[in-house]
């Protein structure tokens, strides 16, 4: 396998991946093209719920990552 850059731990990579779950604009676009009426509303609620879960999960992971020291910048 590959190696992570210095100072970049697996936990940060994982958190960044979770933050990617927030990007729901494409999902809304596809839902708008695929559904109409009550199905579109249900799809929008599901997308919002999934994005909220992803944001919360990323926050939980990121809060366990130690802050960078000012001396390293």
mmCIF file of C-alpha atoms in Angstrom:
data_model
loop_
_atom_site.group_PDB
_atom_site.id
_atom_site.type_symbol
_atom_site.label_atom_id
_atom_site.label_comp_id
_atom_site.label_asym_id
_atom_site.label_seq_id
_atom_site.Cartn_x
_atom_site.Cartn_y
_atom_site.Cartn_z
ATOM 1 C CA UNK A 1 0.000 0.000 0.000
ATOM 2 C CA UNK A 2 0.867 3.642 -0.248
ATOM 3 C CA UNK A 3 2.122 5.898 2.497
ATOM 4 C CA UNK A 4 0.457 8.990 3.869
ATOM 5 C CA UNK A 5 2.260 12.306 3.881
ATOM 6 C CA UNK A 6 3.970 13.340 7.101
ATOM 7 C CA UNK A 7 1.460 14.705 9.588
ATOM 8 C CA UNK A 8 -1.509 13.166 7.790
ATOM 9 C CA UNK A 9 -2.999 10.327 9.792
ATOM 10 C CA UNK A 10 -5.593 7.757 8.846
ATOM 11 C CA UNK A 11 -8.120 9.433 11.109
ATOM 12 C CA UNK A 12 -7.904 12.693 9.135
ATOM 13 C CA UNK A 13 -8.217 10.889 5.820
ATOM 14 C CA UNK A 14 -11.263 9.071 7.164
ATOM 15 C CA UNK A 15 -12.818 12.334 8.384
ATOM 16 C CA UNK A 16 -12.258 13.994 5.015
ATOM 17 C CA UNK A 17 -13.999 11.057 3.367
ATOM 18 C CA UNK A 18 -16.935 11.497 5.709
ATOM 19 C CA UNK A 19 -17.076 15.211 4.915
ATOM 20 C CA UNK A 20 -17.465 14.217 1.277
ATOM 21 C CA UNK A 21 -20.864 12.850 2.259
ATOM 22 C CA UNK A 22 -22.098 16.373 2.846
ATOM 23 C CA UNK A 23 -21.881 17.268 -0.844
ATOM 24 C CA UNK A 24 -25.492 16.637 -1.690
ATOM 25 C CA UNK A 25 -26.040 19.127 -4.504
ATOM 26 C CA UNK A 26 -25.486 16.512 -7.211
ATOM 27 C CA UNK A 27 -27.840 14.142 -5.406
ATOM 28 C CA UNK A 28 -30.503 16.855 -5.368
ATOM 29 C CA UNK A 29 -29.983 17.478 -9.075
ATOM 30 C CA UNK A 30 -30.350 13.782 -9.917
ATOM 31 C CA UNK A 31 -33.386 13.450 -7.632
ATOM 32 C CA UNK A 32 -34.977 16.448 -9.357
ATOM 33 C CA UNK A 33 -34.505 14.775 -12.714
ATOM 34 C CA UNK A 34 -35.666 11.346 -11.568
ATOM 35 C CA UNK A 35 -38.657 12.050 -9.310
ATOM 36 C CA UNK A 36 -41.769 14.203 -9.165
ATOM 37 C CA UNK A 37 -44.279 15.068 -6.440
ATOM 38 C CA UNK A 38 -44.202 13.152 -3.155
ATOM 39 C CA UNK A 39 -41.323 10.945 -4.335
ATOM 40 C CA UNK A 40 -39.147 14.028 -4.911
ATOM 41 C CA UNK A 41 -39.961 15.338 -1.440
ATOM 42 C CA UNK A 42 -39.083 11.963 0.107
ATOM 43 C CA UNK A 43 -35.815 11.880 -1.847
ATOM 44 C CA UNK A 44 -34.912 15.398 -0.663
ATOM 45 C CA UNK A 45 -35.587 14.445 2.964
ATOM 46 C CA UNK A 46 -33.454 11.308 2.617
ATOM 47 C CA UNK A 47 -30.583 13.277 1.037
ATOM 48 C CA UNK A 48 -30.725 15.878 3.806
ATOM 49 C CA UNK A 49 -30.769 13.160 6.482
ATOM 50 C CA UNK A 50 -27.800 11.329 4.949
ATOM 51 C CA UNK A 51 -25.837 14.571 4.644
ATOM 52 C CA UNK A 52 -26.563 15.425 8.275
ATOM 53 C CA UNK A 53 -25.374 11.996 9.422
ATOM 54 C CA UNK A 54 -22.176 12.386 7.357
ATOM 55 C CA UNK A 55 -21.514 15.840 8.838
ATOM 56 C CA UNK A 56 -22.040 14.569 12.376
ATOM 57 C CA UNK A 57 -19.819 11.522 11.806
ATOM 58 C CA UNK A 58 -17.047 13.716 10.386
ATOM 59 C CA UNK A 59 -17.336 16.079 13.350
ATOM 60 C CA UNK A 60 -17.065 13.144 15.768
ATOM 61 C CA UNK A 61 -13.923 11.859 14.040
ATOM 62 C CA UNK A 62 -12.314 15.285 13.655
ATOM 63 C CA UNK A 63 -12.835 16.225 17.294
ATOM 64 C CA UNK A 64 -10.614 13.305 18.291
ATOM 65 C CA UNK A 65 -7.739 14.489 16.071
ATOM 66 C CA UNK A 66 -5.189 16.543 18.012
ATOM 67 C CA UNK A 67 -4.800 20.142 16.860
ATOM 68 C CA UNK A 68 -1.649 21.034 14.924
ATOM 69 C CA UNK A 69 0.845 23.067 16.898
ATOM 70 C CA UNK A 70 1.605 26.598 15.719
ATOM 71 C CA UNK A 71 5.315 25.742 15.545
ATOM 72 C CA UNK A 72 4.762 23.302 12.673
ATOM 73 C CA UNK A 73 3.210 25.878 10.321
#
